Amino acid sequence: MSYKTDVLILGTGIAGLSSAVTLAEKGYQVTIVTREKDPAATNTVWAQGGIIYAKGSENELVDDIMKASSGTSYLPAAELVAKHSSELLEEFLVQKAGVDFERNNLGEFEFTKEAAHSCARILYKGDYTGREIQISLLRYLNDKNKFPNVKFLTSHTAIDLLTSLHHGIEIPQRYEENKVLGAYLYDQESKVVKKYMAKFTILATGGVGSLYLHHTNSEGARGDGHAMAKRAGAQVIDMEFIQFHPTTFYGGSTHRRFLISEAVRGEGGVLINSKGERFMRKYSSDLELASRDIVARAIAEEIIISQNDCVYLDITHKPQEWVKTRFPTIYKHCLEHDVDITKEPIPVVPAAHYTCGGVKTDLNGRTTISHLYAVGEVACTGLHGANRLASTSLLEGLSFGAFAARDIEKRIDAEEIYSAQKIREWVDGTKEVDTALIQQDWLTLKQTMWNYVGLTRSRDRLIRANAMFRELKDEIDRFYKDAKLVDSLIGLRNSVEVAQMVLTASLRNNKSVGCFYRKS
Ligand code: SIN
């Protein structure tokens, strides 16, 4: 079964939707794909803190980005985002999507501060900025009168990017330019694999946080885009730079981690250990607002010293009503777990949060393989270097989503869709998968990533993980060949490949920098 579209966008978070808006407004046929039932189930939705509005502090923002990354960010990427993002934010988020950022009585934007920012420049909506942005952008794009050319495909899992080299029917197709022609999509409901042919394909599939046992992401952040891009021949770089967020709610060792926004520290929250001591002064003169890597490692150290399972984040000195209004989601979540944050400190631990590396792109979002773009967390523009500054993730997604779409606009009229007849049909296996095997493999992968490829890495741990992943990969490849596809198997196959990317990059780099820390 084959289908055609001008542009195929894989992913429905801020980056994918920013590309979609730009292209849809120019009248192109845009197909936006998600493996979720609900297009709002993204990582964007979980973003609490906010999005930078750099107008008036462009140069300072560049300095802060460079400083947070220990000088490793790609300066042209930082300058580009600092220069153009406020305009894009105003146009896309405020004017078009109608995102309701917090404002004062005069109708002016309210700003908050987060770690490693030299001034308060972050726009926010309570502690659910990502959700507000996600819902507003979806509402805007779902207007059928305005955008009859936009189609959402939900419950569709991308299996592989199509290239003539890998999927052509005839041998001579291998000698054509290796370019991406669309993707194989697995329809979870009909169980059919569709060939979706496109002039251009944009990866906006998010990061790899859910490879870790404890993380702040949606479970969909399993590196599907990274794995598909690599298999198609694109470069994936900087994968050792996994950022851990210092503060997630600790409700017991098996409890799902829940983000406690950096904005809580930005608004004056202090970190204390189990003895009630404010410990950050031992680690940085910036105290609680030191960059994330410093705070996360300080917390891990305090947990070891105190032999307690967590440390605590205290915001009880602020007026109760203010706390409830400023952080409604956090207040509610903690209360549901018997912690009233207006009266007692919040138990917190670090968790995997953001993938600074990814599919290598230039400043137009072009990957190293023709006709494939990558935007948002799946991409590596170099903006974050070895450590991302707070509240740059939504900003990067918004900006590069638009930059990529504008680049496509310049090229698309000269393009034709590749003939679907010249691309092989997908041949599904016949064996039903045993879900118990898949679940156990997932758990092994997540535990190994958490324990051996986590906040602190060492050669011994990485070598042990390497052996485990090799065995896991052989096993998964073996049963993938004959299995009837299911979404979790597609994800598992991708995840183990991506775990190996993180591991290999970590082994190769023995210099601790930014969020990457090796003790040996
Ligand atoms: C947070 O609210 O702490 C997360 C913001 C970010 O990751 O930039």
Short mmCIF file of C-alpha atoms and ligand atoms in Angstrom, two decimals:
data_model
loop_
_atom_site.label_atom_id
_atom_site.label_comp_id
_atom_site.label_asym_id
_atom_site.label_seq_id
_atom_site.Cartn_x
_atom_site.Cartn_y
_atom_site.Cartn_z
CA MET A 1 0.00 0.00 0.00
CA SER A 2 1.55 3.34 -0.94
CA TYR A 3 0.71 6.97 -0.27
CA LYS A 4 2.16 10.34 -1.28
CA THR A 5 2.71 13.64 0.45
CA ASP A 6 4.89 16.68 -0.18
CA VAL A 7 6.46 16.59 3.25
CA LEU A 8 6.37 13.80 5.79
CA ILE A 9 6.95 14.91 9.37
CA LEU A 10 7.65 12.25 11.98
CA GLY A 11 6.75 13.66 15.39
CA THR A 12 4.11 16.01 16.77
CA GLY A 13 6.06 18.02 19.38
CA ILE A 14 6.91 21.71 19.05
CA ALA A 15 9.63 21.13 16.41
CA GLY A 16 7.49 19.04 14.07
CA LEU A 17 4.52 21.37 14.47
CA SER A 18 6.65 24.45 13.83
CA SER A 19 7.76 22.92 10.51
CA ALA A 20 4.19 21.88 9.78
CA VAL A 21 2.75 25.36 10.33
CA THR A 22 5.36 26.96 8.08
CA LEU A 23 4.84 24.50 5.22
CA ALA A 24 1.08 24.21 5.55
CA GLU A 25 0.69 27.98 5.31
CA LYS A 26 2.45 27.84 1.94
CA GLY A 27 -0.09 25.30 0.72
CA TYR A 28 2.06 22.15 0.69
CA GLN A 29 0.61 18.75 1.54
CA VAL A 30 1.90 17.95 4.98
CA THR A 31 1.50 14.58 6.71
CA ILE A 32 2.35 14.50 10.39
CA VAL A 33 2.90 11.10 11.97
CA THR A 34 2.87 9.91 15.56
CA ARG A 35 2.99 6.46 17.06
CA GLU A 36 0.72 7.71 19.84
CA LYS A 37 -3.08 7.64 19.72
CA ASP A 38 -3.11 11.26 20.81
CA PRO A 39 -0.89 13.75 18.95
CA ALA A 40 -0.54 15.70 22.19
CA ALA A 41 1.39 12.81 23.79
CA THR A 42 4.87 14.26 23.25
CA ASN A 43 7.88 15.37 25.26
CA THR A 44 6.87 18.98 24.64
CA VAL A 45 3.82 18.41 26.82
CA TRP A 46 6.03 17.55 29.82
CA ALA A 47 8.08 20.75 29.61
CA GLN A 48 7.25 22.73 32.70
CA GLY A 49 9.69 25.61 32.99
CA GLY A 50 9.26 27.78 29.93
CA ILE A 51 10.76 29.17 26.77
CA ILE A 52 13.37 31.88 26.41
CA TYR A 53 12.37 35.25 24.96
CA ALA A 54 15.72 36.71 24.04
CA LYS A 55 14.65 40.16 22.78
CA GLY A 56 16.99 42.71 24.32
CA SER A 57 19.42 40.17 25.75
CA GLU A 58 20.59 38.42 22.56
CA ASN A 59 24.31 38.74 23.26
CA GLU A 60 23.91 37.77 26.89
CA LEU A 61 21.92 34.70 25.83
CA VAL A 62 24.75 33.61 23.56
CA ASP A 63 27.15 34.05 26.50
CA ASP A 64 24.92 32.04 28.83
CA ILE A 65 24.56 29.21 26.29
CA MET A 66 28.33 29.09 25.86
CA LYS A 67 28.95 29.22 29.59
CA ALA A 68 26.42 26.48 30.42
CA SER A 69 28.07 24.21 27.85
CA SER A 70 31.59 24.96 29.16
CA GLY A 71 32.36 26.66 25.86
CA THR A 72 31.44 23.62 23.74
CA SER A 73 28.28 24.90 21.99
CA TYR A 74 28.49 25.76 18.31
CA LEU A 75 28.62 29.55 18.35
CA PRO A 76 26.87 30.12 14.97
CA ALA A 77 23.91 28.00 16.17
CA ALA A 78 23.68 29.97 19.42
CA GLU A 79 23.88 33.30 17.54
CA LEU A 80 21.24 32.25 15.05
CA VAL A 81 18.77 31.21 17.72
CA ALA A 82 19.45 34.31 19.82
CA LYS A 83 18.89 36.54 16.80
CA HIS A 84 15.73 35.02 15.29
CA SER A 85 13.88 33.13 17.99
CA SER A 86 11.98 36.04 19.62
CA GLU A 87 10.45 36.98 16.31
CA LEU A 88 9.43 33.37 15.68
CA LEU A 89 8.03 33.07 19.18
CA GLU A 90 5.90 36.17 18.71
CA GLU A 91 4.69 35.12 15.28
CA PHE A 92 4.06 31.40 15.78
CA LEU A 93 3.26 31.02 19.43
CA VAL A 94 1.70 34.32 20.41
CA GLN A 95 0.01 35.64 17.26
CA LYS A 96 -0.89 32.42 15.44
CA ALA A 97 -1.32 29.74 18.08
CA GLY A 98 -2.43 32.17 20.78
CA VAL A 99 -0.29 30.72 23.57
CA ASP A 100 -1.39 32.37 26.77
CA PHE A 101 1.93 33.19 28.47
CA GLU A 102 1.76 34.78 31.92
CA ARG A 103 1.42 38.58 31.82
CA ASN A 104 1.28 41.35 34.42
CA ASN A 105 -1.59 43.79 34.99
CA LEU A 106 -0.36 45.96 32.12
CA GLY A 107 -0.51 43.01 29.73
CA GLU A 108 3.28 42.75 29.54
CA PHE A 109 5.06 39.40 29.59
CA GLU A 110 6.09 38.07 33.02
CA PHE A 111 9.51 36.45 33.11
CA THR A 112 11.04 33.79 35.30
CA LYS A 113 14.63 32.71 35.81
CA GLU A 114 16.28 29.32 35.67
CA ALA A 115 19.75 28.01 36.36
CA ALA A 116 22.72 29.57 34.56
CA HIS A 117 20.67 32.45 33.10
CA SER A 118 22.17 35.89 33.71
CA CYS A 119 18.71 37.51 33.77
CA ALA A 120 15.01 36.65 34.01
CA ARG A 121 14.05 36.06 30.37
CA ILE A 122 11.89 32.94 30.39
CA LEU A 123 8.25 33.10 29.36
CA TYR A 124 6.03 30.60 31.10
CA LYS A 125 2.51 29.46 31.80
CA GLY A 126 2.25 28.27 35.41
CA ASP A 127 4.34 25.12 35.48
CA TYR A 128 2.74 23.68 32.34
CA THR A 129 4.26 25.79 29.57
CA GLY A 130 4.87 22.82 27.27
CA ARG A 131 1.28 21.64 27.55
CA GLU A 132 -0.03 25.13 26.78
CA ILE A 133 2.20 25.36 23.69
CA GLN A 134 1.39 21.85 22.49
CA ILE A 135 -2.36 22.28 22.76
CA SER A 136 -2.32 25.75 21.19
CA LEU A 137 -0.26 24.63 18.17
CA LEU A 138 -2.43 21.55 17.63
CA ARG A 139 -5.59 23.64 17.84
CA TYR A 140 -4.18 26.05 15.25
CA LEU A 141 -3.17 23.28 12.82
CA ASN A 142 -6.37 21.31 13.28
CA ASP A 143 -8.46 24.08 11.71
CA LYS A 144 -9.66 22.17 8.65
CA ASN A 145 -10.92 25.28 6.87
CA LYS A 146 -7.54 26.90 7.13
CA PHE A 147 -5.44 23.79 6.60
CA PRO A 148 -7.19 21.17 4.43
CA ASN A 149 -3.66 20.22 3.32
CA VAL A 150 -2.63 18.93 6.77
CA LYS A 151 -3.15 15.31 7.71
CA PHE A 152 -2.40 13.73 11.09
CA LEU A 153 -1.64 10.01 11.13
CA THR A 154 -1.93 8.74 14.69
CA SER A 155 -1.05 5.21 15.93
CA HIS A 156 1.42 4.91 13.07
CA THR A 157 4.96 3.84 13.93
CA ALA A 158 7.76 4.73 11.54
CA ILE A 159 9.83 1.61 10.92
CA ASP A 160 12.51 2.82 8.54
CA LEU A 161 13.33 5.72 6.24
CA LEU A 162 13.08 4.77 2.59
CA THR A 163 16.14 5.09 0.38
CA SER A 164 16.76 3.78 -3.10
CA LEU A 165 19.99 2.26 -1.81
CA HIS A 166 18.33 0.14 0.85
CA HIS A 167 14.82 -0.40 -0.49
CA GLY A 168 15.05 -0.14 -4.28
CA ILE A 169 13.76 -3.04 -6.36
CA GLU A 170 16.53 -3.01 -8.98
CA ILE A 171 20.28 -3.12 -8.47
CA PRO A 172 20.94 0.08 -10.53
CA GLN A 173 18.93 2.04 -7.95
CA ARG A 174 21.82 1.52 -5.55
CA TYR A 175 23.97 3.81 -7.68
CA GLU A 176 21.54 6.72 -7.46
CA GLU A 177 22.15 9.53 -4.99
CA ASN A 178 21.38 8.13 -1.55
CA LYS A 179 18.43 10.24 -0.52
CA VAL A 180 15.49 9.78 1.78
CA LEU A 181 12.26 9.16 -0.14
CA GLY A 182 9.77 8.80 2.71
CA ALA A 183 9.22 6.08 5.29
CA TYR A 184 7.65 2.71 5.99
CA LEU A 185 4.86 3.30 8.49
CA TYR A 186 3.30 0.56 10.57
CA ASP A 187 -0.39 1.17 11.17
CA GLN A 188 -0.93 -0.20 14.68
CA GLU A 189 -4.67 -0.66 14.12
CA SER A 190 -4.83 -2.35 10.72
CA LYS A 191 -1.37 -3.96 11.27
CA VAL A 192 -0.51 -2.98 7.72
CA VAL A 193 2.82 -1.41 6.70
CA LYS A 194 2.38 1.57 4.38
CA LYS A 195 4.95 3.05 2.06
CA TYR A 196 4.72 6.80 2.52
CA MET A 197 6.54 8.58 -0.30
CA ALA A 198 7.54 12.22 0.21
CA LYS A 199 9.62 14.92 -1.43
CA PHE A 200 11.18 15.68 1.93
CA THR A 201 11.11 13.96 5.30
CA ILE A 202 11.54 15.74 8.62
CA LEU A 203 12.52 13.81 11.73
CA ALA A 204 11.05 15.40 14.85
CA THR A 205 10.92 12.27 16.97
CA GLY A 206 12.44 13.66 20.19
CA GLY A 207 15.20 12.33 22.38
CA VAL A 208 16.20 9.09 24.06
CA GLY A 209 15.33 9.70 27.73
CA SER A 210 13.15 6.63 28.03
CA LEU A 211 16.15 4.37 27.48
CA TYR A 212 16.85 5.07 31.14
CA LEU A 213 15.07 3.49 34.07
CA HIS A 214 14.45 6.93 35.58
CA HIS A 215 13.66 9.85 33.31
CA THR A 216 11.41 12.88 32.87
CA ASN A 217 10.33 12.09 29.29
CA SER A 218 7.36 10.42 27.69
CA GLU A 219 7.88 6.68 27.13
CA GLY A 220 7.93 7.48 23.40
CA ALA A 221 11.36 9.11 23.75
CA ARG A 222 13.08 5.90 22.74
CA GLY A 223 15.37 7.08 19.94
CA ASP A 224 13.36 5.85 16.94
CA GLY A 225 14.53 8.79 14.82
CA HIS A 226 18.20 8.35 15.75
CA ALA A 227 18.14 4.67 14.85
CA MET A 228 16.29 5.15 11.56
CA ALA A 229 18.59 8.00 10.50
CA LYS A 230 21.68 5.97 11.25
CA ARG A 231 20.40 2.95 9.32
CA ALA A 232 19.65 5.23 6.35
CA GLY A 233 23.24 6.50 6.43
CA ALA A 234 23.05 9.78 8.36
CA GLN A 235 25.62 10.85 10.94
CA VAL A 236 24.59 10.84 14.60
CA ILE A 237 26.93 12.73 16.94
CA ASP A 238 27.52 13.79 20.57
CA MET A 239 25.47 10.92 21.93
CA GLU A 240 27.45 10.75 25.17
CA PHE A 241 25.94 14.10 26.19
CA ILE A 242 22.82 12.98 28.02
CA GLN A 243 21.63 15.67 30.39
CA PHE A 244 20.28 14.65 33.78
CA HIS A 245 17.78 16.96 35.42
CA PRO A 246 18.78 17.55 39.04
CA THR A 247 15.31 17.52 40.54
CA THR A 248 12.59 14.95 39.97
CA PHE A 249 10.11 13.84 42.59
CA TYR A 250 11.29 10.83 44.53
CA GLY A 251 8.40 8.68 45.68
CA GLY A 252 10.33 5.43 46.22
CA SER A 253 12.82 3.45 44.17
CA THR A 254 10.33 2.13 41.62
CA HIS A 255 8.15 5.23 41.42
CA ARG A 256 7.97 7.03 38.05
CA ARG A 257 10.04 10.19 38.23
CA PHE A 258 8.16 13.45 37.86
CA LEU A 259 9.91 16.68 36.91
CA ILE A 260 10.21 19.34 39.58
CA SER A 261 10.93 22.33 37.39
CA GLU A 262 14.13 24.27 37.66
CA ALA A 263 11.83 27.28 37.96
CA VAL A 264 11.23 26.19 41.58
CA ARG A 265 14.90 26.95 42.25
CA GLY A 266 14.67 29.99 39.95
CA GLU A 267 11.91 31.35 42.22
CA GLY A 268 14.00 30.83 45.36
CA GLY A 269 13.68 27.10 46.22
CA VAL A 270 16.69 25.78 48.15
CA LEU A 271 18.25 22.32 48.26
CA ILE A 272 18.84 20.69 51.61
CA ASN A 273 20.18 17.30 52.60
CA SER A 274 18.63 14.85 55.04
CA LYS A 275 20.24 16.75 57.95
CA GLY A 276 18.50 19.93 56.80
CA GLU A 277 21.78 21.51 55.61
CA ARG A 278 21.81 23.75 52.55
CA PHE A 279 24.64 22.04 50.68
CA MET A 280 25.06 23.76 47.30
CA ARG A 281 27.58 26.27 48.69
CA LYS A 282 30.07 23.36 48.89
CA TYR A 283 29.77 22.83 45.12
CA SER A 284 29.29 26.19 43.39
CA SER A 285 29.18 29.90 44.15
CA ASP A 286 26.05 29.99 41.95
CA LEU A 287 24.38 27.79 44.59
CA GLU A 288 21.04 26.28 43.45
CA LEU A 289 21.30 28.15 40.14
CA ALA A 290 24.55 26.53 39.05
CA SER A 291 24.29 24.68 35.73
CA ARG A 292 22.41 21.39 35.70
CA ASP A 293 25.39 19.09 35.55
CA ILE A 294 26.88 20.68 38.67
CA VAL A 295 23.63 20.55 40.64
CA ALA A 296 22.84 16.98 39.52
CA ARG A 297 26.26 15.68 40.55
CA ALA A 298 26.15 17.62 43.82
CA ILE A 299 22.83 15.93 44.64
CA ALA A 300 24.21 12.50 43.72
CA GLU A 301 27.20 13.17 46.00
CA GLU A 302 25.00 14.30 48.91
CA ILE A 303 22.87 11.19 48.52
CA ILE A 304 25.99 9.05 48.89
CA ILE A 305 27.38 11.05 51.83
CA SER A 306 24.09 11.09 53.72
CA GLN A 307 23.18 7.50 52.81
CA ASN A 308 19.67 8.77 52.21
CA ASP A 309 17.66 7.96 49.06
CA CYS A 310 17.17 11.60 48.07
CA VAL A 311 17.75 15.24 48.96
CA TYR A 312 15.02 17.87 49.42
CA LEU A 313 13.92 21.00 47.63
CA ASP A 314 12.36 23.52 49.95
CA ILE A 315 10.01 26.29 48.79
CA THR A 316 8.02 26.51 52.04
CA HIS A 317 9.30 30.03 52.79
CA LYS A 318 7.08 31.37 49.97
CA PRO A 319 3.41 32.27 50.60
CA GLN A 320 1.19 29.18 50.27
CA GLU A 321 -1.26 30.66 47.78
CA TRP A 322 1.58 31.92 45.58
CA VAL A 323 3.16 28.43 45.47
CA LYS A 324 -0.17 26.82 44.52
CA THR A 325 -0.76 29.32 41.71
CA ARG A 326 2.78 29.40 40.40
CA PHE A 327 3.32 25.62 40.45
CA PRO A 328 -0.15 24.05 40.21
CA THR A 329 0.94 20.83 38.48
CA ILE A 330 3.83 20.18 40.85
CA TYR A 331 1.68 21.03 43.87
CA LYS A 332 -1.03 18.60 42.72
CA HIS A 333 1.37 15.78 41.85
CA CYS A 334 3.23 16.01 45.15
CA LEU A 335 0.00 16.23 47.14
CA GLU A 336 -1.25 13.07 45.45
CA HIS A 337 1.89 11.47 46.86
CA ASP A 338 1.35 12.87 50.35
CA VAL A 339 3.77 15.79 50.14
CA ASP A 340 2.31 19.27 50.64
CA ILE A 341 5.00 21.46 49.10
CA THR A 342 3.67 24.58 50.83
CA LYS A 343 4.45 22.95 54.18
CA GLU A 344 7.29 20.47 53.64
CA PRO A 345 10.32 20.06 51.39
CA ILE A 346 10.04 17.95 48.25
CA PRO A 347 12.10 14.72 48.07
CA VAL A 348 14.13 14.93 44.86
CA VAL A 349 16.68 12.93 42.85
CA PRO A 350 18.24 13.44 39.40
CA ALA A 351 16.86 11.64 36.32
CA ALA A 352 17.71 11.44 32.60
CA HIS A 353 16.19 14.47 30.93
CA TYR A 354 17.58 15.60 27.59
CA THR A 355 19.64 14.32 24.67
CA CYS A 356 22.09 17.07 23.69
CA GLY A 357 23.50 15.03 20.79
CA GLY A 358 21.57 13.56 17.91
CA VAL A 359 21.29 13.46 14.14
CA LYS A 360 23.84 15.94 12.87
CA THR A 361 22.34 18.90 11.01
CA ASP A 362 23.47 22.18 9.55
CA LEU A 363 21.81 25.45 10.47
CA ASN A 364 18.94 24.76 8.07
CA GLY A 365 18.17 21.44 9.73
CA ARG A 366 19.61 19.44 6.83
CA THR A 367 21.11 16.13 7.93
CA THR A 368 24.11 14.54 6.24
CA ILE A 369 21.79 12.50 4.03
CA SER A 370 19.93 14.18 1.21
CA HIS A 371 16.23 15.11 1.61
CA LEU A 372 16.22 14.30 5.30
CA TYR A 373 15.89 17.06 7.88
CA ALA A 374 16.03 16.70 11.65
CA VAL A 375 14.60 19.24 14.10
CA GLY A 376 14.21 19.51 17.87
CA GLU A 377 15.67 17.05 20.34
CA VAL A 378 16.41 14.33 17.77
CA ALA A 379 18.77 16.74 16.01
CA CYS A 380 22.21 17.93 16.94
CA THR A 381 22.65 21.48 15.69
CA GLY A 382 25.51 22.03 18.15
CA LEU A 383 23.42 24.58 20.06
CA HIS A 384 23.74 22.66 23.32
CA GLY A 385 27.29 21.40 22.99
CA ALA A 386 28.05 19.20 25.97
CA ASN A 387 25.38 20.72 28.19
CA ARG A 388 22.10 22.46 27.46
CA LEU A 389 21.07 25.75 29.04
CA ALA A 390 17.63 25.58 30.70
CA SER A 391 14.61 26.52 28.56
CA THR A 392 16.46 26.29 25.25
CA SER A 393 14.79 23.06 24.19
CA LEU A 394 11.38 24.43 23.23
CA LEU A 395 13.20 27.38 21.69
CA GLU A 396 15.44 25.18 19.57
CA GLY A 397 12.47 23.10 18.41
CA LEU A 398 10.47 26.17 17.45
CA SER A 399 13.40 27.86 15.68
CA PHE A 400 14.88 24.96 13.75
CA GLY A 401 11.42 23.63 12.91
CA ALA A 402 10.84 26.92 11.08
CA PHE A 403 14.36 27.18 9.61
CA ALA A 404 14.10 23.68 8.14
CA ALA A 405 10.67 24.34 6.67
CA ARG A 406 11.85 27.58 5.10
CA ASP A 407 14.78 25.76 3.55
CA ILE A 408 12.44 23.09 2.17
CA GLU A 409 10.20 25.78 0.69
CA LYS A 410 13.11 27.00 -1.41
CA ARG A 411 13.75 23.53 -2.85
CA ILE A 412 10.43 21.74 -3.00
CA ASP A 413 9.00 23.03 -6.28
CA ALA A 414 11.90 21.48 -8.17
CA GLU A 415 11.30 18.04 -6.59
CA GLU A 416 9.28 15.03 -7.67
CA ILE A 417 8.02 12.21 -5.51
CA TYR A 418 9.94 8.99 -6.15
CA SER A 419 7.96 6.19 -7.73
CA ALA A 420 6.50 3.90 -5.05
CA GLN A 421 6.57 1.02 -7.56
CA LYS A 422 10.36 1.17 -7.47
CA ILE A 423 10.44 0.59 -3.71
CA ARG A 424 10.03 -2.86 -2.16
CA GLU A 425 6.86 -3.72 -0.31
CA TRP A 426 7.41 -4.46 3.37
CA VAL A 427 7.42 -8.19 4.11
CA ASP A 428 6.16 -8.91 7.60
CA GLY A 429 7.30 -11.91 9.63
CA THR A 430 4.93 -14.68 10.61
CA LYS A 431 5.82 -15.38 14.23
CA GLU A 432 3.74 -13.83 17.01
CA VAL A 433 6.02 -11.99 19.42
CA ASP A 434 6.18 -13.06 23.02
CA THR A 435 5.51 -9.81 24.90
CA ALA A 436 7.14 -11.18 28.07
CA LEU A 437 10.45 -11.35 26.18
CA ILE A 438 10.06 -7.80 24.93
CA GLN A 439 9.22 -6.46 28.38
CA GLN A 440 12.17 -8.16 30.01
CA ASP A 441 14.55 -6.93 27.30
CA TRP A 442 13.25 -3.39 27.82
CA LEU A 443 13.89 -3.66 31.55
CA THR A 444 17.40 -5.02 31.04
CA LEU A 445 18.18 -2.18 28.66
CA LYS A 446 16.82 0.53 30.96
CA GLN A 447 18.55 -0.83 34.05
CA THR A 448 21.85 -1.18 32.25
CA MET A 449 21.64 2.37 30.91
CA TRP A 450 20.77 3.71 34.34
CA ASN A 451 23.45 1.81 36.27
CA TYR A 452 26.32 1.72 33.79
CA VAL A 453 25.73 4.56 31.30
CA GLY A 454 24.27 7.08 33.74
CA LEU A 455 25.23 10.27 35.52
CA THR A 456 28.70 8.93 36.36
CA ARG A 457 30.39 6.60 33.87
CA SER A 458 33.57 4.58 34.07
CA ARG A 459 35.44 2.38 31.64
CA ASP A 460 34.60 -0.77 33.60
CA ARG A 461 30.89 0.02 33.67
CA LEU A 462 30.84 0.90 29.99
CA ILE A 463 32.67 -2.27 28.99
CA ARG A 464 30.21 -4.37 31.00
CA ALA A 465 27.29 -2.55 29.35
CA ASN A 466 28.85 -3.07 25.94
CA ALA A 467 28.90 -6.83 26.39
CA MET A 468 25.28 -6.82 27.54
CA PHE A 469 24.08 -4.68 24.64
CA ARG A 470 25.89 -6.79 22.07
CA GLU A 471 24.15 -9.90 23.33
CA LEU A 472 20.81 -8.12 23.52
CA LYS A 473 21.17 -6.77 20.00
CA ASP A 474 21.98 -10.22 18.54
CA GLU A 475 18.97 -11.67 20.29
CA ILE A 476 16.62 -8.89 19.16
CA ASP A 477 17.90 -8.94 15.57
CA ARG A 478 17.30 -12.68 15.49
CA PHE A 479 13.68 -12.55 16.50
CA TYR A 480 12.96 -9.26 14.66
CA LYS A 481 13.60 -11.04 11.33
CA ASP A 482 10.72 -13.53 11.68
CA ALA A 483 8.41 -11.63 13.99
CA LYS A 484 5.05 -10.08 13.19
CA LEU A 485 5.59 -6.40 13.85
CA VAL A 486 4.34 -4.68 16.97
CA ASP A 487 5.17 -1.16 18.08
CA SER A 488 7.10 -2.26 21.18
CA LEU A 489 9.36 -4.51 19.13
CA ILE A 490 10.12 -1.73 16.64
CA GLY A 491 11.01 0.50 19.58
CA LEU A 492 13.11 -2.14 21.31
CA ARG A 493 15.16 -2.76 18.20
CA ASN A 494 15.76 0.97 17.84
CA SER A 495 16.52 1.49 21.51
CA VAL A 496 19.25 -1.08 21.68
CA GLU A 497 20.92 0.50 18.64
CA VAL A 498 20.69 3.92 20.24
CA ALA A 499 21.94 2.58 23.59
CA GLN A 500 24.99 1.36 21.71
CA MET A 501 25.46 4.83 20.20
CA VAL A 502 25.43 6.43 23.67
CA LEU A 503 27.77 3.78 24.95
CA THR A 504 30.23 3.91 22.06
CA ALA A 505 30.40 7.71 22.23
CA SER A 506 30.95 7.48 26.00
CA LEU A 507 33.74 4.94 25.62
CA ARG A 508 35.44 6.98 22.95
CA ASN A 509 35.42 10.18 24.99
CA ASN A 510 37.48 9.98 28.16
CA LYS A 511 37.30 13.69 28.94
CA SER A 512 34.58 14.78 31.35
CA VAL A 513 32.85 17.90 30.13
CA GLY A 514 29.42 19.46 30.65
CA CYS A 515 26.83 16.80 31.42
CA PHE A 516 29.26 14.00 30.52
CA TYR A 517 31.16 12.73 33.53
CA ARG A 518 33.63 9.86 33.55
CA LYS A 519 35.38 8.98 36.75
CA SER A 520 37.81 6.63 35.00
C1 SIN B 1 12.44 22.54 33.84
O1 SIN B 1 11.33 23.06 33.95
O2 SIN B 1 13.22 22.46 34.77
C2 SIN B 1 12.83 21.95 32.52
C3 SIN B 1 13.16 23.03 31.59
C4 SIN B 1 14.18 22.58 30.60
O3 SIN B 1 14.52 21.40 30.56
O4 SIN B 1 14.70 23.43 29.89
#
